[in-house]
Coordinates of C-alpha atoms in Angstrom, one line a residue:
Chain P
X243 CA 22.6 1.5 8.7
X244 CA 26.2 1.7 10.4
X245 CA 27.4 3.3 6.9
X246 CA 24.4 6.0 7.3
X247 CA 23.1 4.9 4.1
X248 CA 19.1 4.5 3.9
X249 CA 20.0 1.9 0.7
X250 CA 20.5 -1.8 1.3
X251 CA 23.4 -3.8 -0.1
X252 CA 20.8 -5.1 -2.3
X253 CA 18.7 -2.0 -3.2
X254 CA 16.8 -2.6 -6.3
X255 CA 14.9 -0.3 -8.8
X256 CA 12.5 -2.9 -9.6
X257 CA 9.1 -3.1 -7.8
X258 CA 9.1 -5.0 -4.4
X259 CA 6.0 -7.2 -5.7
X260 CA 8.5 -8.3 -8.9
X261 CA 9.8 -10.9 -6.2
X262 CA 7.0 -13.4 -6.2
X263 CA 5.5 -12.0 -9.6
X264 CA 7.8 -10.4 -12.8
X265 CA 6.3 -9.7 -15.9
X266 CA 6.8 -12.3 -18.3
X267 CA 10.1 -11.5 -20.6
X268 CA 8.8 -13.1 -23.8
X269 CA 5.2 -12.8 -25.5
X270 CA 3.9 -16.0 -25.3
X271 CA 2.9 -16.4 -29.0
X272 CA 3.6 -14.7 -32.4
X273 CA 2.0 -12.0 -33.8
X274 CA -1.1 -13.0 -35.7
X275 CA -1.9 -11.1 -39.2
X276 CA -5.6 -10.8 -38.2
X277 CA -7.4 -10.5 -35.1
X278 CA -11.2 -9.3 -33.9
X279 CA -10.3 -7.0 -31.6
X280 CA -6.8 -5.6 -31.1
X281 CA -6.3 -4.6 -27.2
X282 CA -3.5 -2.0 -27.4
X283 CA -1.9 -2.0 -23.6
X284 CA -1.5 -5.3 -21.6
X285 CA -2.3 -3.6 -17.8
X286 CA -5.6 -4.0 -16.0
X287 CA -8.3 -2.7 -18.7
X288 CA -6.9 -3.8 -21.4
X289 CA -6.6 -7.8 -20.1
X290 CA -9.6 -7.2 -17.9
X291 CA -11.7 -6.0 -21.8
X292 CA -9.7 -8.9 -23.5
X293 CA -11.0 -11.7 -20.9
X294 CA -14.5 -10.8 -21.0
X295 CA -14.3 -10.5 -24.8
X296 CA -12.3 -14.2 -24.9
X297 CA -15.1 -15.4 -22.5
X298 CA -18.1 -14.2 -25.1
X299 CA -16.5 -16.0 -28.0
X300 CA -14.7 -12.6 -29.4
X301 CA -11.2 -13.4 -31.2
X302 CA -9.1 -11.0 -29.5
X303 CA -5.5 -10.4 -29.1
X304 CA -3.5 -7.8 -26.8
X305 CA -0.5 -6.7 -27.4
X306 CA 1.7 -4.2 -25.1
X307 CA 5.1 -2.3 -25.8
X308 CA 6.4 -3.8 -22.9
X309 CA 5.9 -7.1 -21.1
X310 CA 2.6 -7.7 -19.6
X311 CA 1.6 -5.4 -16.7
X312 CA 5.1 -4.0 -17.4
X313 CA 3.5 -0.7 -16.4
X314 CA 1.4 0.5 -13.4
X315 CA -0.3 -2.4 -13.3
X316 CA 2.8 -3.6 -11.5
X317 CA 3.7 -0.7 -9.7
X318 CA 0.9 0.2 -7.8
X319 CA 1.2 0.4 -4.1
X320 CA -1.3 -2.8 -3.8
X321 CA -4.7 -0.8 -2.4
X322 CA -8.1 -1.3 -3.8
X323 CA -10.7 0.6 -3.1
X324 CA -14.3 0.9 -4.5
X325 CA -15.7 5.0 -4.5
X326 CA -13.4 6.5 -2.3
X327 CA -11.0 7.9 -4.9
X328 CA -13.6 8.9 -7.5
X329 CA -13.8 12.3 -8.0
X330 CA -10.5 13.1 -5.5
X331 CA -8.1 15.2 -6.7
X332 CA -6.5 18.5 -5.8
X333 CA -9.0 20.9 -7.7
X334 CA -11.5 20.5 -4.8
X335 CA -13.9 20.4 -7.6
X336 CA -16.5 18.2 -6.4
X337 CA -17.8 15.4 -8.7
X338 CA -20.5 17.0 -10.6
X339 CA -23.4 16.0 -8.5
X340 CA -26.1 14.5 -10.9
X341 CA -23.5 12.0 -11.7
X342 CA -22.2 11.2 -8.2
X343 CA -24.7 8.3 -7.3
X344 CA -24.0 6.6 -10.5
X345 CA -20.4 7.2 -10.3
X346 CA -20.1 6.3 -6.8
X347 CA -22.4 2.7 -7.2
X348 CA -20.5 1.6 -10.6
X349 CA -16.7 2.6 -8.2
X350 CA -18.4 0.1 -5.9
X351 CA -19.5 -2.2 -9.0
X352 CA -16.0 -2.2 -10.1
X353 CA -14.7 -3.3 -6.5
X354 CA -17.3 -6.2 -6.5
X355 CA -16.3 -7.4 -10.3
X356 CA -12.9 -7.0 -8.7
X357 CA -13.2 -9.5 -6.0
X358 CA -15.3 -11.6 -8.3
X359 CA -12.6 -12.5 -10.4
X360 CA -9.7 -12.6 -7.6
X361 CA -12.4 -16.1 -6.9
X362 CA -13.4 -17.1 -10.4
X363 CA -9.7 -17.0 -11.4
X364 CA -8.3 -17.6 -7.8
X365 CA -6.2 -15.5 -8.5
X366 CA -3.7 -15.5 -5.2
X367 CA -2.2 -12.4 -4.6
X368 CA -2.7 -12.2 -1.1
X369 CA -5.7 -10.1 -1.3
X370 CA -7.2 -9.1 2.4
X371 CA -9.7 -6.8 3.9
X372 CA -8.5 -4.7 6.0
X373 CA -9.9 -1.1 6.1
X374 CA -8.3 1.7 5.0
X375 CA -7.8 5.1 6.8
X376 CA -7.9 8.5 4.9
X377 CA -5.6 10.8 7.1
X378 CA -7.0 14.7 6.6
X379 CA -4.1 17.0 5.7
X380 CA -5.6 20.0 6.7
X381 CA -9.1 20.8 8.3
X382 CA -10.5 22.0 5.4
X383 CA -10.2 18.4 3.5
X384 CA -11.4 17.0 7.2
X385 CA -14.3 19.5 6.7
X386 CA -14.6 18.3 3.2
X387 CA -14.4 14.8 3.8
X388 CA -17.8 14.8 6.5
X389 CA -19.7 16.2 3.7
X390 CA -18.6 13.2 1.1
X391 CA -19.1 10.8 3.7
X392 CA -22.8 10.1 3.6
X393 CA -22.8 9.9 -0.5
X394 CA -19.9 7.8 -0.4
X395 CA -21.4 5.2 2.2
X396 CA -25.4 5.8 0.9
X397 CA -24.2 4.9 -3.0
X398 CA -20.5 2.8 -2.4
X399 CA -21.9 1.1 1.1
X400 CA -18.2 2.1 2.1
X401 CA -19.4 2.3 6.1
X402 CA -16.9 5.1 6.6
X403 CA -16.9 7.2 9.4
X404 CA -14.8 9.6 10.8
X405 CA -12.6 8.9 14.0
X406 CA -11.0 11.1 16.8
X407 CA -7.8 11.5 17.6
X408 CA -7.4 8.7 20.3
X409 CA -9.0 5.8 17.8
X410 CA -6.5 7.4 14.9
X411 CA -3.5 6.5 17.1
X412 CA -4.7 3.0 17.6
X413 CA -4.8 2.5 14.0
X414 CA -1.5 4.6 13.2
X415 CA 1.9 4.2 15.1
X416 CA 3.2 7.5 14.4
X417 CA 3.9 10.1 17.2
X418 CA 3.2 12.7 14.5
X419 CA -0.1 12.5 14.0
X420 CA -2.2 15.4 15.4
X421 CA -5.5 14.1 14.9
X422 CA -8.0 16.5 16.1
X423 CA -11.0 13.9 15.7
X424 CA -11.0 12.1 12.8
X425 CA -13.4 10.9 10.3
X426 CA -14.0 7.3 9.2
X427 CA -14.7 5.5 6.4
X428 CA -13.8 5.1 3.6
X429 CA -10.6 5.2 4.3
X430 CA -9.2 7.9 5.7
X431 CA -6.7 8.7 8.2
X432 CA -4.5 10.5 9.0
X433 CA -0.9 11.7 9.4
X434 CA -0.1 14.8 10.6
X435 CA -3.4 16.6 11.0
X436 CA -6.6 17.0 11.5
X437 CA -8.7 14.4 11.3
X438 CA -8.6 10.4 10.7
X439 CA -10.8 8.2 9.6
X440 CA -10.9 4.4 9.1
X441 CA -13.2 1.7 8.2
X442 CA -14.9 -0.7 10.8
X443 CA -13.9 -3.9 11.5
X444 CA -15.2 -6.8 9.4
X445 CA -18.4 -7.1 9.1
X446 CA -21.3 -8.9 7.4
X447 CA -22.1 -8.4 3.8
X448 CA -23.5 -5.3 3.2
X449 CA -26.5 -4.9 1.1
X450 CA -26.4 -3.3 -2.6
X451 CA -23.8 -2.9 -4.8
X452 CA -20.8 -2.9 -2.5
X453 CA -18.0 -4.2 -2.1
X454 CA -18.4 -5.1 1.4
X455 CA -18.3 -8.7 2.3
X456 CA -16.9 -9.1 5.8
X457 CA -15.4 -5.9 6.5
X458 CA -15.0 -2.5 5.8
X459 CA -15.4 0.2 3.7
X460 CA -15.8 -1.1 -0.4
X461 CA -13.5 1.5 -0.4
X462 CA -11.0 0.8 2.1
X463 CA -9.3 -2.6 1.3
X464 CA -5.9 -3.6 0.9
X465 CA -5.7 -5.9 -2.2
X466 CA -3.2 -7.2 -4.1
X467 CA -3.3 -6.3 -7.7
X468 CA -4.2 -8.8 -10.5
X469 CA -1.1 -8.5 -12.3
X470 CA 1.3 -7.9 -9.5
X471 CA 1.0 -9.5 -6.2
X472 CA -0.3 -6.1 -4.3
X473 CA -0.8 -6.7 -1.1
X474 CA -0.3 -10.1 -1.8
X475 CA 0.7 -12.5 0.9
X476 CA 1.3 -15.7 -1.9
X477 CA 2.2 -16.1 -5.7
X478 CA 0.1 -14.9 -8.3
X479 CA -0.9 -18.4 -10.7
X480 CA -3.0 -18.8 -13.1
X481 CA -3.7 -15.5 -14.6
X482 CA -6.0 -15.5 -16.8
X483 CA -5.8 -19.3 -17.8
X484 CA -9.3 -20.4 -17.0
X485 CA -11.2 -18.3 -18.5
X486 CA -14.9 -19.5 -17.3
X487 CA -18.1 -18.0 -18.5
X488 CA -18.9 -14.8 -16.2
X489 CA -22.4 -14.6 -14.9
X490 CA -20.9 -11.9 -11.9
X491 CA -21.9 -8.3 -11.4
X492 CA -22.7 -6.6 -15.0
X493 CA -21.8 -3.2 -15.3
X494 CA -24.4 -1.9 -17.8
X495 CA -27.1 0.0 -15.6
Chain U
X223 CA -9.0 -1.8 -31.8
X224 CA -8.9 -1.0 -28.0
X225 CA -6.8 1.7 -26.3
X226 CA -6.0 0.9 -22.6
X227 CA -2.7 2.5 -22.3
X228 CA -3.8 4.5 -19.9
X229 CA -0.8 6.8 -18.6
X230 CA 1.6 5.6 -21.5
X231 CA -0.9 6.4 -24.1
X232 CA 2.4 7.7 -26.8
X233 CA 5.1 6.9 -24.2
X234 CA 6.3 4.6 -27.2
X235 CA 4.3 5.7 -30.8
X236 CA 3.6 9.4 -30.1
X237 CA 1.4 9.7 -32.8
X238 CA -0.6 7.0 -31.1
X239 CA -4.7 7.9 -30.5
X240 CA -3.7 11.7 -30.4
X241 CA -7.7 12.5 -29.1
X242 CA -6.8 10.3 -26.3
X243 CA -3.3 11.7 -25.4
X244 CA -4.6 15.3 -25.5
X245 CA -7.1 14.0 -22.3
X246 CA -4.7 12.4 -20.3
X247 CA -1.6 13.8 -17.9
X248 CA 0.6 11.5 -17.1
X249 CA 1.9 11.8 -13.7
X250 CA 5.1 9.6 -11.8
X251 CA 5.0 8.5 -8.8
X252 CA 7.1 6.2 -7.1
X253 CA 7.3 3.7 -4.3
X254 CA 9.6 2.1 -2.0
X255 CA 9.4 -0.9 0.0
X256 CA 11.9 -1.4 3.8
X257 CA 14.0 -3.7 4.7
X258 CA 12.5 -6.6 6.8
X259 CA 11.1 -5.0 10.0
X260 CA 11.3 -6.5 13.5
X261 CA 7.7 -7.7 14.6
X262 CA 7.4 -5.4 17.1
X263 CA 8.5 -2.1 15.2
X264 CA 6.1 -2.8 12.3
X265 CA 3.3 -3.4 14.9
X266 CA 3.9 0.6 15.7
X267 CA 3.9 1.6 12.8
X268 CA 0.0 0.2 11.6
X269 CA -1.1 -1.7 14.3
X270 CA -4.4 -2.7 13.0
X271 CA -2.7 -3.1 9.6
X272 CA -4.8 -0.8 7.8
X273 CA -4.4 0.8 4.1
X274 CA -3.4 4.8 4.7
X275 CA -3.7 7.1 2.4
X276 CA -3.3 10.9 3.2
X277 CA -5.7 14.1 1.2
X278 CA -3.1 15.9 0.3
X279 CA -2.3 17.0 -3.1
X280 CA 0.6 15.7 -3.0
X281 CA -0.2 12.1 -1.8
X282 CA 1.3 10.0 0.3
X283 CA 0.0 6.3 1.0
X284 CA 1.8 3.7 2.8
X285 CA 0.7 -0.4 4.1
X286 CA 2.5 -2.8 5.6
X287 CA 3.6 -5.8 3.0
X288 CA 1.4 -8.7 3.0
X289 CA 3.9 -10.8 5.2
X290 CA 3.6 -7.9 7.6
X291 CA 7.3 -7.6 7.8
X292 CA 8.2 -4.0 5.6
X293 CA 6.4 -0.7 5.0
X294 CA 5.6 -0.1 1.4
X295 CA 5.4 3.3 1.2
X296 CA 4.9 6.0 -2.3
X297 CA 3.8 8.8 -3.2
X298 CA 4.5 11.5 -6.1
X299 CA 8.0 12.5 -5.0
X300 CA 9.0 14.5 -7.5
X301 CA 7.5 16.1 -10.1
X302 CA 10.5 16.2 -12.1
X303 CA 12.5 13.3 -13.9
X304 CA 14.8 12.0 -10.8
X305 CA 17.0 9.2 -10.8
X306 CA 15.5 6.2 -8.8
X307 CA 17.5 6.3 -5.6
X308 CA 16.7 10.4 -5.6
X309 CA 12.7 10.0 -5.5
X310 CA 13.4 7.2 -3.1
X311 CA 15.2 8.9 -0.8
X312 CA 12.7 11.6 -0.7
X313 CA 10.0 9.0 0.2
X314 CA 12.1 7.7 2.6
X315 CA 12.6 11.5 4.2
X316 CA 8.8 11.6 3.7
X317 CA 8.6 8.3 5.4
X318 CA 10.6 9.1 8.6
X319 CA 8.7 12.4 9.0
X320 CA 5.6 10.0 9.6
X321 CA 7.6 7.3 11.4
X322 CA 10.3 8.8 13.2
X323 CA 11.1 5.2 14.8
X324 CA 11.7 4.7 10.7
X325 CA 14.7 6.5 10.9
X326 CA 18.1 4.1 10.9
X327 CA 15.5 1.7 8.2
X328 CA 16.9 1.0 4.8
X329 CA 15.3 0.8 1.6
X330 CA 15.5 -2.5 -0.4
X331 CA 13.3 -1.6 -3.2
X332 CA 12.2 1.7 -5.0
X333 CA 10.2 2.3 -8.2
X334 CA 8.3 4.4 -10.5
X335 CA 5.5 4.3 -12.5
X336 CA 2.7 6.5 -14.3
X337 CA -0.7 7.2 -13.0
X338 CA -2.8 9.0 -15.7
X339 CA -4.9 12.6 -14.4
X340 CA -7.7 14.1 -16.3
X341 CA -8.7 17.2 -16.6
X342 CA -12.2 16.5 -14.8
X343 CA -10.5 14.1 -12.0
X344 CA -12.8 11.4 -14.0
X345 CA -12.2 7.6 -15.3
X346 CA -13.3 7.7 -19.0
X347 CA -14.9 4.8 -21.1
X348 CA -16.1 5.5 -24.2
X349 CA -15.4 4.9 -28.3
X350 CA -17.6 3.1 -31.0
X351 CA -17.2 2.2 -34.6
X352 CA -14.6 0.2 -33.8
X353 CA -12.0 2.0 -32.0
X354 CA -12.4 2.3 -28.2
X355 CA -10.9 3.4 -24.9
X356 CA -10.6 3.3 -20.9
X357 CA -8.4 6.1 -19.6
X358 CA -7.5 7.8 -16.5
X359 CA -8.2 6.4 -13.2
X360 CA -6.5 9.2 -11.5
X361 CA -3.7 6.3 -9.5
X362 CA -6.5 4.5 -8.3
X363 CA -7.1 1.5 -10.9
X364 CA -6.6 -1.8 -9.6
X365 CA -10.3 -2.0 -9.5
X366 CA -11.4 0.8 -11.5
X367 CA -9.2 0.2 -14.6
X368 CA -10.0 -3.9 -14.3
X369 CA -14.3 -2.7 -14.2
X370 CA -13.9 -0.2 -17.0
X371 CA -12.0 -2.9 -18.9
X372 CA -14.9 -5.3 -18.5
X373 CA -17.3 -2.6 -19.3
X374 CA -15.6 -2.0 -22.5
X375 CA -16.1 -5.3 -23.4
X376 CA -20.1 -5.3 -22.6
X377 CA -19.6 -1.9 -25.0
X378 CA -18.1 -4.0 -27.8
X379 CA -20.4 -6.8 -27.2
X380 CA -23.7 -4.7 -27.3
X381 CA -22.5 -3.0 -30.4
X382 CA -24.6 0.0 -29.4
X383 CA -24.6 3.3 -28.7
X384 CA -25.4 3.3 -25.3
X385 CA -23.9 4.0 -22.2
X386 CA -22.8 1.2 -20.5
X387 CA -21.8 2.9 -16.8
X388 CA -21.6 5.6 -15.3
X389 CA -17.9 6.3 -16.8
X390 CA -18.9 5.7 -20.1
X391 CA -19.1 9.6 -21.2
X392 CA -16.5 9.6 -24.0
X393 CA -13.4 11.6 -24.3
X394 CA -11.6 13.3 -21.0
X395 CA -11.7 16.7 -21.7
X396 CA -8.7 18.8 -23.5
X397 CA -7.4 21.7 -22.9
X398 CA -6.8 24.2 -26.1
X399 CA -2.7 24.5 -24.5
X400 CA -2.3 20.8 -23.6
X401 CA -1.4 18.4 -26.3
X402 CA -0.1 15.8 -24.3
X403 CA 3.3 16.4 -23.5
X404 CA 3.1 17.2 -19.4
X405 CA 5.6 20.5 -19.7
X406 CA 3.7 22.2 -17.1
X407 CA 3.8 19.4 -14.4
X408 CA 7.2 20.6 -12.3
X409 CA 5.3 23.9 -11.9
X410 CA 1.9 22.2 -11.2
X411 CA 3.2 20.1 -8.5
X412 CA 5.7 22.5 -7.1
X413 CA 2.3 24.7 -6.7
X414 CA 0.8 21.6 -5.0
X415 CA 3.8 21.3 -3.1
X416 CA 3.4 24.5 -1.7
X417 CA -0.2 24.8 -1.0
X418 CA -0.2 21.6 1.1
X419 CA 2.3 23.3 3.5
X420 CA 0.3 26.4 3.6
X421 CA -2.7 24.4 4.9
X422 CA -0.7 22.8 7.1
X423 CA 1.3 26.6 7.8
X424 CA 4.1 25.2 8.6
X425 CA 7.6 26.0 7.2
X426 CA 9.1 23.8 4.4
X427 CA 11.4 21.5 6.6
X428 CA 8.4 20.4 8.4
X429 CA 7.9 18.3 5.9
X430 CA 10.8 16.5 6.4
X431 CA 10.9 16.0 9.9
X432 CA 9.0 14.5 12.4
X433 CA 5.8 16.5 12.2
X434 CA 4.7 17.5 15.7
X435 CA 2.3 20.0 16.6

């Protein structure tokens, strides 16, 4: 940085995970006059609806305004989790709580069905377990977050606890964290303040609905992304191309 | 027909599903990704190579790359339209405030994107008679959006009315002065902006250097 600027040479405005993985420039075939079902938006949902509907024999045909996973599908910063963002959000408003165990074990549904078709598809992105921490801004949230943690690990299995200060700097380099004790789980940890928290190491499969094979939290695990090469350590290939009969997790109750 | 547009629900065909639209807030946030670290410095930064993900309003999340070798950090960095290398210097400020030892790093990548908000915080499935939708998974859907995808597709295949998850509860809630166009978002998140320091009481340029106690 001898010219003081934080840009490279190379600086690019495209997403880092474009490297190994760019969304295709051309659709792949024309535009049919008659379809099924039309999926309207080529991310996540709509090729994760379209698969399941190819798989049961549906004729059905996505189409985006971009290229596929032009959008946040691809621009993600590459972490999966499976209950330990439902319901977050500035409001405070807590998840209403009649719905929170069903919300909570369908999050953790969604994070198995996740990891079931990274295998099926083996799909390479570079996927890993490795725990997430939630880093409490304040000590309200820190307060918060001890409440949330025994739903999130009795209905998500996310195993999250809360950790003190001295565990929170062995999981985060950063001189700036002020940690009073921290929290664990589902992912949590800290920066500056209060309180840290961070999955355990891996472990054996956890029982239930979870997303837990071998380590953490459902809700703490790095992952690639389907469509973009997340936290992915190799090339994404074969997306979507063998679609196989799907016997995995079901999402109806 | 299925509507999984999520965030760019009418970012191309306003007119597009205006129910849906009226539901969702679409929200940027952006990312950048460092140059190539040396082994050793990336090792200080997440040692145990963990996922972060901070609880405030405002969030901030950061991982090492899967190679190891960079910091990919984001967060919303502005909550109005910046040019790319503006919102990615401000994550880099953001970044260095975390990760002092960050500071002569350079950026080689920085982005944007949309991450869709409801008003209840809530993932929505939900449709029937032949128009459907899955919206708002609040910046978390690389699992979420790919389940309530599948589920939409048990929906359409069970051709009932039932629910079919827990998210399967129908339209995200409006609000009678939001139609879909996010002009209250600089002010929202300037508010955010401003309540996160207050919980934190410290001054505004804490948050943009090294935070110490």
């Amino acid at each position: 940085m001898a010219d003081g600027s934080i840009f490279s040479d190379d600086f690019a405005d495209t997403p880092w995970w474009w490297r190994d993985f760019a969304p295709p420039a051309d659709p792949p075939v024309a535009l049919p006059t008659h379809v099924g079902t039309l999926v309207i938006g080529a991310g996540y949902a709509g090729t994760a609806c379209a698969l399941r509907l190819a798989e049961a024999g549906e004729d059905v045909f996505v189409l985006d305004a971009q290229a596929l996973g032009f959008g946040a599908s691809t621009r993600s910063g590459g972490q999966v989790s499976g209950g330990v963002n439902v319901g977050k959000g500035p409001s405070g408003k807590p998840v209403p709580i009649e719905r929170q165990a069903a919300l909570l074990r369908d999050a953790a549904r969604g994070f198995t069905l996740f990891e079931t078709l990274l295998e099926r598809h083996r799909i390479r992105c570079g996927y890993h377990r490795t725990g997430r921490l939630n880093g409490f801004w304040s000590p309200d949230h820190a307060a918060g977050w001890q409440k949330r943690i025994e739903a999130l690990n009795r209905h998500a299995g996310s195993e999250a606890r809360v950790i003190d200060r001295a565990e929170t700097r062995v999981e985060l380099g950063s001189d700036s964290i002020t940690a009073r004790h921290s929290s664990a789980g589902p992912a949590t940890s800290s920066r500056p303040c209060s309180t840290a928290a961070s999955s355990p190491p891996p472990a054996p499969r956890a029982p239930g609905c979870t997303a837990r094979r071998r380590s953490a939290s459902s809700s703490g695990y790095r992952a690639a992304s389907l469509l973009s090469p997340t936290v992915a350590r190799s090339r994404l290939t074969g997306w979507y191309s063998r679609p196989t009969p799907m016997s995995g997790p079901t999402p109806a109750a | 027909v299925v509507f999984t547009t999520n965030a760019y629900v009418g970012a191309y065909a306003r007119g597009l599903a205006p129910d849906l639209r009226r539901g969702v807030v679409p929200v940027a946030t952006h990312m950048i990704a460092t140059e190539e670290l040396p082994a050793d410095l990336a090792r200080t930064i997440l040692p145990t190579n963990r996922g972060v993900s901070e609880t405030r309003r405002v969030i901030s999340h950061y991982r090492l790359s899967p190679d190891g070798r960079r910091l990919l950090f984001g967060g919303r960095a502005s909550f109005f339209p910046l040019e790319t290398r503006r919102t990615a210097a401000l994550l880099h400020r953001a970044m260095v405030a975390r990760f002092p030892q960050l500071i002569g790093t350079r950026i080689t990548h920085g982005w944007g994107g949309r991450v869709a908000v409801t008003l209840d915080r809530l993932p929505h499935i939900g449709g029937g008679e032949g128009r459907f939708f899955a919206v708002g998974c609040q910046g978390s859907g690389v699992t979420m959006m790919t389940y309530l995808g599948h589920s939409l597709a048990e929906k359409i295949l069970a051709n009932e009315g039932g629910p079919v998850n827990a998210y399967d509860s129908g339209l995200p809630p409006h609000h009678p002065l939001y139609d879909g166009t996010p002009w209250f978002m600089p002010a929202v998140g300037s508010w955010y902006q401003f309540r996160d320091r207050l919980e934190r009481r410290e001054p505004r340029a804490a948050s943009i250097s090294p935070l110490v106690e």
